[in-house]
Amino acid sequence: MKYFFLTEGWTVGRIWASDGLWNETAWRRRPDIQRLNVCLVEANEKLWLYRVEDTIMTVEVRPATASSNGTKQAIGQVVLKRLITAEQVIDRLGIAEAMCQLKSIQSVVQ
């Protein structure tokens, strides 16, 4: 698995695998991308951790909506080419202020 952090309010756009832009017809499925219930807080900004399957090479991300004052965002989209490993996630969590959002305590105690 590979991982990346994404600012709250941003969404995933196009996905690339090793053979090019992800094609749901050719793959016969959507790419496996999951937002985990862990986020970092940096400068009052939440960065949510996402997990993606190994075949994914590049992820395009973009703001989900216009800014709160009604003007357009300065950044239209960003392409993430360097997804990180689980070890890099642990290193990052070790030096950051981390939050864990639990829907059920049972998921932790089992």
PDB file of N, CA and C in Angstrom:
ATOM      1  N   MET A   1       0.830  -1.183   0.000  1.00  0.00           N
ATOM      2  CA  MET A   1       0.000   0.000   0.000  1.00  0.00           C
ATOM      3  C   MET A   1       0.874   1.245   0.000  1.00  0.00           C
ATOM      4  N   LYS A   2       0.298   2.323  -0.534  1.00  0.00           N
ATOM      5  CA  LYS A   2       0.938   3.632  -0.532  1.00  0.00           C
ATOM      6  C   LYS A   2      -0.008   4.603   0.167  1.00  0.00           C
ATOM      7  N   TYR A   3       0.523   5.742   0.566  1.00  0.00           N
ATOM      8  CA  TYR A   3      -0.247   6.699   1.350  1.00  0.00           C
ATOM      9  C   TYR A   3       0.043   8.119   0.900  1.00  0.00           C
ATOM     10  N   PHE A   4      -0.880   9.029   1.246  1.00  0.00           N
ATOM     11  CA  PHE A   4      -0.639  10.459   1.083  1.00  0.00           C
ATOM     12  C   PHE A   4      -1.550  11.207   2.047  1.00  0.00           C
ATOM     13  N   PHE A   5      -1.139  12.425   2.382  1.00  0.00           N
ATOM     14  CA  PHE A   5      -1.951  13.303   3.219  1.00  0.00           C
ATOM     15  C   PHE A   5      -2.623  14.322   2.313  1.00  0.00           C
ATOM     16  N   LEU A   6      -3.896  14.626   2.607  1.00  0.00           N
ATOM     17  CA  LEU A   6      -4.660  15.564   1.796  1.00  0.00           C
ATOM     18  C   LEU A   6      -5.399  16.533   2.708  1.00  0.00           C
ATOM     19  N   THR A   7      -5.275  17.809   2.407  1.00  0.00           N
ATOM     20  CA  THR A   7      -5.914  18.853   3.197  1.00  0.00           C
ATOM     21  C   THR A   7      -7.427  18.695   3.173  1.00  0.00           C
ATOM     22  N   GLU A   8      -8.042  18.885   4.338  1.00  0.00           N
ATOM     23  CA  GLU A   8      -9.505  18.827   4.414  1.00  0.00           C
ATOM     24  C   GLU A   8     -10.093  19.861   3.465  1.00  0.00           C
ATOM     25  N   GLY A   9     -11.116  19.476   2.737  1.00  0.00           N
ATOM     26  CA  GLY A   9     -11.719  20.364   1.751  1.00  0.00           C
ATOM     27  C   GLY A   9     -11.193  20.138   0.343  1.00  0.00           C
ATOM     28  N   TRP A  10     -10.221  19.243   0.201  1.00  0.00           N
ATOM     29  CA  TRP A  10      -9.712  18.874  -1.111  1.00  0.00           C
ATOM     30  C   TRP A  10     -10.225  17.483  -1.455  1.00  0.00           C
ATOM     31  N   THR A  11     -10.266  17.166  -2.726  1.00  0.00           N
ATOM     32  CA  THR A  11     -10.784  15.888  -3.183  1.00  0.00           C
ATOM     33  C   THR A  11      -9.843  15.276  -4.229  1.00  0.00           C
ATOM     34  N   VAL A  12      -9.975  13.976  -4.413  1.00  0.00           N
ATOM     35  CA  VAL A  12      -9.161  13.250  -5.390  1.00  0.00           C
ATOM     36  C   VAL A  12      -9.786  13.405  -6.771  1.00  0.00           C
ATOM     37  N   GLY A  13      -8.947  13.661  -7.759  1.00  0.00           N
ATOM     38  CA  GLY A  13      -9.392  13.785  -9.146  1.00  0.00           C
ATOM     39  C   GLY A  13      -8.984  12.569  -9.950  1.00  0.00           C
ATOM     40  N   ARG A  14      -8.186  12.795 -10.988  1.00  0.00           N
ATOM     41  CA  ARG A  14      -7.739  11.697 -11.854  1.00  0.00           C
ATOM     42  C   ARG A  14      -6.658  10.867 -11.171  1.00  0.00           C
ATOM     43  N   ILE A  15      -6.554   9.612 -11.604  1.00  0.00           N
ATOM     44  CA  ILE A  15      -5.604   8.659 -11.037  1.00  0.00           C
ATOM     45  C   ILE A  15      -4.793   8.057 -12.183  1.00  0.00           C
ATOM     46  N   TRP A  16      -3.493   7.889 -11.951  1.00  0.00           N
ATOM     47  CA  TRP A  16      -2.634   7.235 -12.935  1.00  0.00           C
ATOM     48  C   TRP A  16      -2.030   5.966 -12.346  1.00  0.00           C
ATOM     49  N   ALA A  17      -1.989   4.924 -13.149  1.00  0.00           N
ATOM     50  CA  ALA A  17      -1.292   3.683 -12.820  1.00  0.00           C
ATOM     51  C   ALA A  17      -0.033   3.632 -13.680  1.00  0.00           C
ATOM     52  N   SER A  18       0.697   2.534 -13.613  1.00  0.00           N
ATOM     53  CA  SER A  18       1.947   2.439 -14.372  1.00  0.00           C
ATOM     54  C   SER A  18       1.731   2.500 -15.882  1.00  0.00           C
ATOM     55  N   ASP A  19       0.551   2.104 -16.352  1.00  0.00           N
ATOM     56  CA  ASP A  19       0.284   2.126 -17.794  1.00  0.00           C
ATOM     57  C   ASP A  19      -0.482   3.360 -18.253  1.00  0.00           C
ATOM     58  N   GLY A  20      -0.604   4.353 -17.407  1.00  0.00           N
ATOM     59  CA  GLY A  20      -1.249   5.604 -17.794  1.00  0.00           C
ATOM     60  C   GLY A  20      -2.462   5.930 -16.950  1.00  0.00           C
ATOM     61  N   LEU A  21      -3.289   6.839 -17.466  1.00  0.00           N
ATOM     62  CA  LEU A  21      -4.484   7.285 -16.767  1.00  0.00           C
ATOM     63  C   LEU A  21      -5.391   6.099 -16.448  1.00  0.00           C
ATOM     64  N   TRP A  22      -5.901   6.070 -15.205  1.00  0.00           N
ATOM     65  CA  TRP A  22      -6.746   4.951 -14.771  1.00  0.00           C
ATOM     66  C   TRP A  22      -7.990   4.880 -15.639  1.00  0.00           C
ATOM     67  N   ASN A  23      -8.257   3.708 -16.156  1.00  0.00           N
ATOM     68  CA  ASN A  23      -9.405   3.483 -17.018  1.00  0.00           C
ATOM     69  C   ASN A  23     -10.284   2.425 -16.352  1.00  0.00           C
ATOM     70  N   GLU A  24     -11.432   2.852 -15.803  1.00  0.00           N
ATOM     71  CA  GLU A  24     -12.310   1.926 -15.089  1.00  0.00           C
ATOM     72  C   GLU A  24     -12.826   0.812 -15.988  1.00  0.00           C
ATOM     73  N   THR A  25     -12.993   1.090 -17.269  1.00  0.00           N
ATOM     74  CA  THR A  25     -13.464   0.067 -18.203  1.00  0.00           C
ATOM     75  C   THR A  25     -12.404  -1.018 -18.380  1.00  0.00           C
ATOM     76  N   ALA A  26     -11.164  -0.608 -18.559  1.00  0.00           N
ATOM     77  CA  ALA A  26     -10.089  -1.582 -18.752  1.00  0.00           C
ATOM     78  C   ALA A  26      -9.806  -2.370 -17.469  1.00  0.00           C
ATOM     79  N   TRP A  27      -9.786  -1.672 -16.327  1.00  0.00           N
ATOM     80  CA  TRP A  27      -9.499  -2.322 -15.047  1.00  0.00           C
ATOM     81  C   TRP A  27     -10.726  -3.053 -14.499  1.00  0.00           C
ATOM     82  N   ARG A  28     -11.907  -2.682 -15.001  1.00  0.00           N
ATOM     83  CA  ARG A  28     -13.187  -3.240 -14.554  1.00  0.00           C
ATOM     84  C   ARG A  28     -13.479  -2.959 -13.082  1.00  0.00           C
ATOM     85  N   ARG A  29     -12.945  -1.860 -12.595  1.00  0.00           N
ATOM     86  CA  ARG A  29     -13.199  -1.440 -11.219  1.00  0.00           C
ATOM     87  C   ARG A  29     -12.643  -0.043 -10.997  1.00  0.00           C
ATOM     88  N   ARG A  30     -13.096   0.575  -9.921  1.00  0.00           N
ATOM     89  CA  ARG A  30     -12.560   1.871  -9.521  1.00  0.00           C
ATOM     90  C   ARG A  30     -11.249   1.646  -8.772  1.00  0.00           C
ATOM     91  N   PRO A  31     -10.367   2.625  -8.735  1.00  0.00           N
ATOM     92  CA  PRO A  31      -9.135   2.466  -7.956  1.00  0.00           C
ATOM     93  C   PRO A  31      -9.460   2.402  -6.464  1.00  0.00           C
ATOM     94  N   ASP A  32      -8.669   1.662  -5.715  1.00  0.00           N
ATOM     95  CA  ASP A  32      -8.875   1.518  -4.275  1.00  0.00           C
ATOM     96  C   ASP A  32      -8.182   2.669  -3.553  1.00  0.00           C
ATOM     97  N   ILE A  33      -8.972   3.668  -3.163  1.00  0.00           N
ATOM     98  CA  ILE A  33      -8.482   4.835  -2.427  1.00  0.00           C
ATOM     99  C   ILE A  33      -9.385   5.010  -1.222  1.00  0.00           C
ATOM    100  N   GLN A  34      -8.804   4.999  -0.029  1.00  0.00           N
ATOM    101  CA  GLN A  34      -9.601   5.105   1.187  1.00  0.00           C
ATOM    102  C   GLN A  34      -9.042   6.179   2.106  1.00  0.00           C
ATOM    103  N   ARG A  35      -9.934   7.056   2.584  1.00  0.00           N
ATOM    104  CA  ARG A  35      -9.527   8.015   3.612  1.00  0.00           C
ATOM    105  C   ARG A  35      -9.577   7.302   4.946  1.00  0.00           C
ATOM    106  N   LEU A  36      -8.470   7.345   5.671  1.00  0.00           N
ATOM    107  CA  LEU A  36      -8.390   6.720   6.979  1.00  0.00           C
ATOM    108  C   LEU A  36      -8.845   7.716   8.046  1.00  0.00           C
ATOM    109  N   ASN A  37      -9.091   7.235   9.239  1.00  0.00           N
ATOM    110  CA  ASN A  37      -9.582   8.092  10.322  1.00  0.00           C
ATOM    111  C   ASN A  37      -8.455   8.701  11.142  1.00  0.00           C
ATOM    112  N   VAL A  38      -7.388   9.096  10.455  1.00  0.00           N
ATOM    113  CA  VAL A  38      -6.245   9.735  11.109  1.00  0.00           C
ATOM    114  C   VAL A  38      -5.909  11.003  10.346  1.00  0.00           C
ATOM    115  N   CYS A  39      -5.690  12.077  11.082  1.00  0.00           N
ATOM    116  CA  CYS A  39      -5.274  13.307  10.417  1.00  0.00           C
ATOM    117  C   CYS A  39      -4.214  14.013  11.241  1.00  0.00           C
ATOM    118  N   LEU A  40      -3.418  14.805  10.566  1.00  0.00           N
ATOM    119  CA  LEU A  40      -2.442  15.683  11.199  1.00  0.00           C
ATOM    120  C   LEU A  40      -3.029  17.078  11.238  1.00  0.00           C
ATOM    121  N   VAL A  41      -2.634  17.838  12.248  1.00  0.00           N
ATOM    122  CA  VAL A  41      -3.040  19.235  12.315  1.00  0.00           C
ATOM    123  C   VAL A  41      -1.776  20.071  12.234  1.00  0.00           C
ATOM    124  N   GLU A  42      -1.674  20.874  11.187  1.00  0.00           N
ATOM    125  CA  GLU A  42      -0.533  21.769  11.000  1.00  0.00           C
ATOM    126  C   GLU A  42      -1.067  23.154  10.695  1.00  0.00           C
ATOM    127  N   ALA A  43      -0.678  24.120  11.514  1.00  0.00           N
ATOM    128  CA  ALA A  43      -1.124  25.507  11.340  1.00  0.00           C
ATOM    129  C   ALA A  43      -2.650  25.569  11.204  1.00  0.00           C
ATOM    130  N   ASN A  44      -3.343  24.875  12.112  1.00  0.00           N
ATOM    131  CA  ASN A  44      -4.812  24.828  12.140  1.00  0.00           C
ATOM    132  C   ASN A  44      -5.429  24.259  10.866  1.00  0.00           C
ATOM    133  N   GLU A  45      -4.682  23.477  10.136  1.00  0.00           N
ATOM    134  CA  GLU A  45      -5.168  22.842   8.916  1.00  0.00           C
ATOM    135  C   GLU A  45      -5.116  21.329   9.100  1.00  0.00           C
ATOM    136  N   LYS A  46      -6.225  20.645   8.811  1.00  0.00           N
ATOM    137  CA  LYS A  46      -6.282  19.192   8.941  1.00  0.00           C
ATOM    138  C   LYS A  46      -5.799  18.537   7.656  1.00  0.00           C
ATOM    139  N   LEU A  47      -4.874  17.610   7.804  1.00  0.00           N
ATOM    140  CA  LEU A  47      -4.348  16.827   6.683  1.00  0.00           C
ATOM    141  C   LEU A  47      -4.746  15.372   6.917  1.00  0.00           C
ATOM    142  N   TRP A  48      -5.708  14.880   6.143  1.00  0.00           N
ATOM    143  CA  TRP A  48      -6.215  13.520   6.311  1.00  0.00           C
ATOM    144  C   TRP A  48      -5.319  12.520   5.592  1.00  0.00           C
ATOM    145  N   LEU A  49      -5.143  11.362   6.204  1.00  0.00           N
ATOM    146  CA  LEU A  49      -4.324  10.300   5.640  1.00  0.00           C
ATOM    147  C   LEU A  49      -5.186   9.427   4.721  1.00  0.00           C
ATOM    148  N   TYR A  50      -4.695   9.195   3.510  1.00  0.00           N
ATOM    149  CA  TYR A  50      -5.362   8.338   2.531  1.00  0.00           C
ATOM    150  C   TYR A  50      -4.470   7.145   2.222  1.00  0.00           C
ATOM    151  N   ARG A  51      -5.103   5.996   1.997  1.00  0.00           N
ATOM    152  CA  ARG A  51      -4.394   4.777   1.603  1.00  0.00           C
ATOM    153  C   ARG A  51      -4.814   4.432   0.177  1.00  0.00           C
ATOM    154  N   VAL A  52      -3.832   4.092  -0.670  1.00  0.00           N
ATOM    155  CA  VAL A  52      -4.109   3.717  -2.051  1.00  0.00           C
ATOM    156  C   VAL A  52      -3.397   2.407  -2.360  1.00  0.00           C
ATOM    157  N   GLU A  53      -3.908   1.699  -3.351  1.00  0.00           N
ATOM    158  CA  GLU A  53      -3.290   0.435  -3.734  1.00  0.00           C
ATOM    159  C   GLU A  53      -1.952   0.670  -4.425  1.00  0.00           C
ATOM    160  N   ASP A  54      -1.114  -0.341  -4.428  1.00  0.00           N
ATOM    161  CA  ASP A  54       0.243  -0.228  -4.964  1.00  0.00           C
ATOM    162  C   ASP A  54       0.302   0.129  -6.441  1.00  0.00           C
ATOM    163  N   THR A  55      -0.698  -0.265  -7.219  1.00  0.00           N
ATOM    164  CA  THR A  55      -0.661   0.008  -8.654  1.00  0.00           C
ATOM    165  C   THR A  55      -0.802   1.490  -8.989  1.00  0.00           C
ATOM    166  N   ILE A  56      -1.283   2.282  -8.046  1.00  0.00           N
ATOM    167  CA  ILE A  56      -1.458   3.718  -8.280  1.00  0.00           C
ATOM    168  C   ILE A  56      -0.106   4.416  -8.189  1.00  0.00           C
ATOM    169  N   MET A  57       0.207   5.191  -9.218  1.00  0.00           N
ATOM    170  CA  MET A  57       1.479   5.897  -9.279  1.00  0.00           C
ATOM    171  C   MET A  57       1.344   7.389  -8.971  1.00  0.00           C
ATOM    172  N   THR A  58       0.252   7.994  -9.438  1.00  0.00           N
ATOM    173  CA  THR A  58       0.073   9.442  -9.347  1.00  0.00           C
ATOM    174  C   THR A  58      -1.383   9.744  -9.051  1.00  0.00           C
ATOM    175  N   VAL A  59      -1.601  10.762  -8.203  1.00  0.00           N
ATOM    176  CA  VAL A  59      -2.952  11.163  -7.825  1.00  0.00           C
ATOM    177  C   VAL A  59      -3.092  12.663  -8.048  1.00  0.00           C
ATOM    178  N   GLU A  60      -4.145  13.055  -8.756  1.00  0.00           N
ATOM    179  CA  GLU A  60      -4.465  14.470  -8.917  1.00  0.00           C
ATOM    180  C   GLU A  60      -5.446  14.856  -7.817  1.00  0.00           C
ATOM    181  N   VAL A  61      -5.185  15.960  -7.131  1.00  0.00           N
ATOM    182  CA  VAL A  61      -6.091  16.460  -6.098  1.00  0.00           C
ATOM    183  C   VAL A  61      -6.449  17.905  -6.415  1.00  0.00           C
ATOM    184  N   ARG A  62      -7.626  18.323  -5.932  1.00  0.00           N
ATOM    185  CA  ARG A  62      -8.081  19.685  -6.203  1.00  0.00           C
ATOM    186  C   ARG A  62      -9.034  20.117  -5.090  1.00  0.00           C
ATOM    187  N   PRO A  63      -9.224  21.421  -4.937  1.00  0.00           N
ATOM    188  CA  PRO A  63     -10.180  21.892  -3.927  1.00  0.00           C
ATOM    189  C   PRO A  63     -11.582  21.393  -4.259  1.00  0.00           C
ATOM    190  N   ALA A  64     -12.327  20.980  -3.230  1.00  0.00           N
ATOM    191  CA  ALA A  64     -13.676  20.462  -3.451  1.00  0.00           C
ATOM    192  C   ALA A  64     -14.653  21.571  -3.794  1.00  0.00           C
ATOM    193  N   THR A  65     -14.455  22.768  -3.218  1.00  0.00           N
ATOM    194  CA  THR A  65     -15.374  23.884  -3.442  1.00  0.00           C
ATOM    195  C   THR A  65     -14.587  25.182  -3.543  1.00  0.00           C
ATOM    196  N   ALA A  66     -15.282  26.236  -3.923  1.00  0.00           N
ATOM    197  CA  ALA A  66     -14.668  27.565  -3.932  1.00  0.00           C
ATOM    198  C   ALA A  66     -14.409  27.995  -2.500  1.00  0.00           C
ATOM    199  N   SER A  67     -13.566  28.972  -2.308  1.00  0.00           N
ATOM    200  CA  SER A  67     -13.247  29.445  -0.965  1.00  0.00           C
ATOM    201  C   SER A  67     -14.466  30.073  -0.309  1.00  0.00           C
ATOM    202  N   SER A  68     -14.400  30.268   0.991  1.00  0.00           N
ATOM    203  CA  SER A  68     -15.551  30.723   1.766  1.00  0.00           C
ATOM    204  C   SER A  68     -16.025  32.121   1.394  1.00  0.00           C
ATOM    205  N   ASN A  69     -15.166  32.959   0.828  1.00  0.00           N
ATOM    206  CA  ASN A  69     -15.598  34.310   0.473  1.00  0.00           C
ATOM    207  C   ASN A  69     -16.157  34.394  -0.944  1.00  0.00           C
ATOM    208  N   GLY A  70     -16.325  33.251  -1.609  1.00  0.00           N
ATOM    209  CA  GLY A  70     -16.959  33.219  -2.912  1.00  0.00           C
ATOM    210  C   GLY A  70     -16.019  33.392  -4.084  1.00  0.00           C
ATOM    211  N   THR A  71     -14.738  33.659  -3.834  1.00  0.00           N
ATOM    212  CA  THR A  71     -13.784  33.781  -4.933  1.00  0.00           C
ATOM    213  C   THR A  71     -13.193  32.416  -5.239  1.00  0.00           C
ATOM    214  N   LYS A  72     -12.599  32.309  -6.404  1.00  0.00           N
ATOM    215  CA  LYS A  72     -11.998  31.036  -6.794  1.00  0.00           C
ATOM    216  C   LYS A  72     -10.715  30.796  -6.017  1.00  0.00           C
ATOM    217  N   GLN A  73     -10.379  29.525  -5.845  1.00  0.00           N
ATOM    218  CA  GLN A  73      -9.128  29.134  -5.214  1.00  0.00           C
ATOM    219  C   GLN A  73      -7.956  29.548  -6.110  1.00  0.00           C
ATOM    220  N   ALA A  74      -6.837  29.897  -5.490  1.00  0.00           N
ATOM    221  CA  ALA A  74      -5.652  30.248  -6.260  1.00  0.00           C
ATOM    222  C   ALA A  74      -5.052  29.019  -6.941  1.00  0.00           C
ATOM    223  N   ILE A  75      -5.244  27.848  -6.339  1.00  0.00           N
ATOM    224  CA  ILE A  75      -4.704  26.607  -6.890  1.00  0.00           C
ATOM    225  C   ILE A  75      -5.860  25.808  -7.473  1.00  0.00           C
ATOM    226  N   GLY A  76      -5.758  25.419  -8.732  1.00  0.00           N
ATOM    227  CA  GLY A  76      -6.818  24.663  -9.374  1.00  0.00           C
ATOM    228  C   GLY A  76      -6.697  23.174  -9.153  1.00  0.00           C
ATOM    229  N   GLN A  77      -5.458  22.662  -9.175  1.00  0.00           N
ATOM    230  CA  GLN A  77      -5.220  21.236  -8.982  1.00  0.00           C
ATOM    231  C   GLN A  77      -3.750  21.018  -8.684  1.00  0.00           C
ATOM    232  N   VAL A  78      -3.459  19.893  -8.067  1.00  0.00           N
ATOM    233  CA  VAL A  78      -2.096  19.510  -7.736  1.00  0.00           C
ATOM    234  C   VAL A  78      -1.959  18.038  -8.089  1.00  0.00           C
ATOM    235  N   VAL A  79      -0.830  17.651  -8.632  1.00  0.00           N
ATOM    236  CA  VAL A  79      -0.576  16.246  -8.950  1.00  0.00           C
ATOM    237  C   VAL A  79       0.462  15.715  -7.971  1.00  0.00           C
ATOM    238  N   LEU A  80       0.077  14.668  -7.218  1.00  0.00           N
ATOM    239  CA  LEU A  80       0.975  14.041  -6.247  1.00  0.00           C
ATOM    240  C   LEU A  80       1.695  12.885  -6.930  1.00  0.00           C
ATOM    241  N   LYS A  81       2.993  13.037  -7.123  1.00  0.00           N
ATOM    242  CA  LYS A  81       3.771  12.012  -7.819  1.00  0.00           C
ATOM    243  C   LYS A  81       4.584  11.161  -6.861  1.00  0.00           C
ATOM    244  N   ARG A  82       4.750  11.615  -5.630  1.00  0.00           N
ATOM    245  CA  ARG A  82       5.577  10.879  -4.687  1.00  0.00           C
ATOM    246  C   ARG A  82       4.720  10.433  -3.515  1.00  0.00           C
ATOM    247  N   LEU A  83       4.060   9.304  -3.678  1.00  0.00           N
ATOM    248  CA  LEU A  83       3.269   8.738  -2.600  1.00  0.00           C
ATOM    249  C   LEU A  83       4.227   8.127  -1.580  1.00  0.00           C
ATOM    250  N   ILE A  84       3.794   8.035  -0.318  1.00  0.00           N
ATOM    251  CA  ILE A  84       4.718   7.624   0.738  1.00  0.00           C
ATOM    252  C   ILE A  84       4.396   6.215   1.237  1.00  0.00           C
ATOM    253  N   THR A  85       5.368   5.632   1.930  1.00  0.00           N
ATOM    254  CA  THR A  85       5.229   4.282   2.478  1.00  0.00           C
ATOM    255  C   THR A  85       4.654   4.355   3.890  1.00  0.00           C
ATOM    256  N   ALA A  86       4.284   3.196   4.422  1.00  0.00           N
ATOM    257  CA  ALA A  86       3.769   3.127   5.788  1.00  0.00           C
ATOM    258  C   ALA A  86       4.817   3.620   6.794  1.00  0.00           C
ATOM    259  N   GLU A  87       6.075   3.303   6.559  1.00  0.00           N
ATOM    260  CA  GLU A  87       7.134   3.744   7.458  1.00  0.00           C
ATOM    261  C   GLU A  87       7.253   5.267   7.467  1.00  0.00           C
ATOM    262  N   GLN A  88       7.097   5.881   6.302  1.00  0.00           N
ATOM    263  CA  GLN A  88       7.145   7.340   6.224  1.00  0.00           C
ATOM    264  C   GLN A  88       5.948   7.974   6.923  1.00  0.00           C
ATOM    265  N   VAL A  89       4.796   7.318   6.861  1.00  0.00           N
ATOM    266  CA  VAL A  89       3.613   7.810   7.580  1.00  0.00           C
ATOM    267  C   VAL A  89       3.877   7.789   9.083  1.00  0.00           C
ATOM    268  N   ILE A  90       4.420   6.686   9.576  1.00  0.00           N
ATOM    269  CA  ILE A  90       4.708   6.571  11.009  1.00  0.00           C
ATOM    270  C   ILE A  90       5.711   7.620  11.439  1.00  0.00           C
ATOM    271  N   ASP A  91       6.749   7.850  10.642  1.00  0.00           N
ATOM    272  CA  ASP A  91       7.720   8.901  10.950  1.00  0.00           C
ATOM    273  C   ASP A  91       7.045  10.262  11.038  1.00  0.00           C
ATOM    274  N   ARG A  92       6.176  10.533  10.089  1.00  0.00           N
ATOM    275  CA  ARG A  92       5.469  11.828  10.053  1.00  0.00           C
ATOM    276  C   ARG A  92       4.539  11.996  11.251  1.00  0.00           C
ATOM    277  N   LEU A  93       3.824  10.933  11.610  1.00  0.00           N
ATOM    278  CA  LEU A  93       2.930  10.984  12.768  1.00  0.00           C
ATOM    279  C   LEU A  93       3.713  11.164  14.064  1.00  0.00           C
ATOM    280  N   GLY A  94       4.925  10.629  14.097  1.00  0.00           N
ATOM    281  CA  GLY A  94       5.746  10.736  15.298  1.00  0.00           C
ATOM    282  C   GLY A  94       6.218  12.144  15.604  1.00  0.00           C
ATOM    283  N   ILE A  95       6.281  13.002  14.584  1.00  0.00           N
ATOM    284  CA  ILE A  95       6.768  14.365  14.808  1.00  0.00           C
ATOM    285  C   ILE A  95       5.672  15.412  14.715  1.00  0.00           C
ATOM    286  N   ALA A  96       4.430  14.974  14.508  1.00  0.00           N
ATOM    287  CA  ALA A  96       3.328  15.916  14.299  1.00  0.00           C
ATOM    288  C   ALA A  96       2.288  15.777  15.397  1.00  0.00           C
ATOM    289  N   GLU A  97       1.411  16.765  15.446  1.00  0.00           N
ATOM    290  CA  GLU A  97       0.246  16.690  16.321  1.00  0.00           C
ATOM    291  C   GLU A  97      -0.796  15.868  15.579  1.00  0.00           C
ATOM    292  N   ALA A  98      -1.063  14.653  16.056  1.00  0.00           N
ATOM    293  CA  ALA A  98      -1.969  13.755  15.351  1.00  0.00           C
ATOM    294  C   ALA A  98      -3.288  13.611  16.097  1.00  0.00           C
ATOM    295  N   MET A  99      -4.358  13.395  15.328  1.00  0.00           N
ATOM    296  CA  MET A  99      -5.683  13.147  15.892  1.00  0.00           C
ATOM    297  C   MET A  99      -6.174  11.830  15.331  1.00  0.00           C
ATOM    298  N   CYS A 100      -6.970  11.135  16.112  1.00  0.00           N
ATOM    299  CA  CYS A 100      -7.586   9.907  15.644  1.00  0.00           C
ATOM    300  C   CYS A 100      -9.091  10.032  15.848  1.00  0.00           C
ATOM    301  N   GLN A 101      -9.843   9.842  14.803  1.00  0.00           N
ATOM    302  CA  GLN A 101     -11.290   9.940  14.867  1.00  0.00           C
ATOM    303  C   GLN A 101     -11.842   8.522  14.833  1.00  0.00           C
ATOM    304  N   LEU A 102     -12.475   8.119  15.929  1.00  0.00           N
ATOM    305  CA  LEU A 102     -13.001   6.758  16.020  1.00  0.00           C
ATOM    306  C   LEU A 102     -14.513   6.769  15.916  1.00  0.00           C
ATOM    307  N   LYS A 103     -15.029   5.911  15.065  1.00  0.00           N
ATOM    308  CA  LYS A 103     -16.476   5.749  14.979  1.00  0.00           C
ATOM    309  C   LYS A 103     -16.948   4.740  16.009  1.00  0.00           C
ATOM    310  N   SER A 104     -16.078   3.810  16.359  1.00  0.00           N
ATOM    311  CA  SER A 104     -16.438   2.766  17.313  1.00  0.00           C
ATOM    312  C   SER A 104     -15.191   2.362  18.089  1.00  0.00           C
ATOM    313  N   ILE A 105     -15.297   2.335  19.390  1.00  0.00           N
ATOM    314  CA  ILE A 105     -14.174   1.898  20.233  1.00  0.00           C
ATOM    315  C   ILE A 105     -13.858   0.421  19.977  1.00  0.00           C
ATOM    316  N   GLN A 106     -14.831  -0.340  19.480  1.00  0.00           N
ATOM    317  CA  GLN A 106     -14.622  -1.763  19.210  1.00  0.00           C
ATOM    318  C   GLN A 106     -13.524  -1.995  18.184  1.00  0.00           C
ATOM    319  N   SER A 107     -13.345  -1.060  17.256  1.00  0.00           N
ATOM    320  CA  SER A 107     -12.309  -1.222  16.235  1.00  0.00           C
ATOM    321  C   SER A 107     -10.909  -1.130  16.829  1.00  0.00           C
ATOM    322  N   VAL A 108     -10.783  -0.543  18.010  1.00  0.00           N
ATOM    323  CA  VAL A 108      -9.492  -0.399  18.664  1.00  0.00           C
ATOM    324  C   VAL A 108      -9.214  -1.537  19.628  1.00  0.00           C
ATOM    325  N   VAL A 109     -10.220  -1.982  20.358  1.00  0.00           N
ATOM    326  CA  VAL A 109     -10.011  -2.964  21.409  1.00  0.00           C
ATOM    327  C   VAL A 109     -10.026  -4.406  20.925  1.00  0.00           C
ATOM    328  N   GLN A 110     -10.394  -4.663  19.691  1.00  0.00           N
ATOM    329  CA  GLN A 110     -10.440  -6.048  19.209  1.00  0.00           C
ATOM    330  C   GLN A 110      -9.077  -6.552  18.845  1.00  0.00           C
TER     331      GLN A 110
END
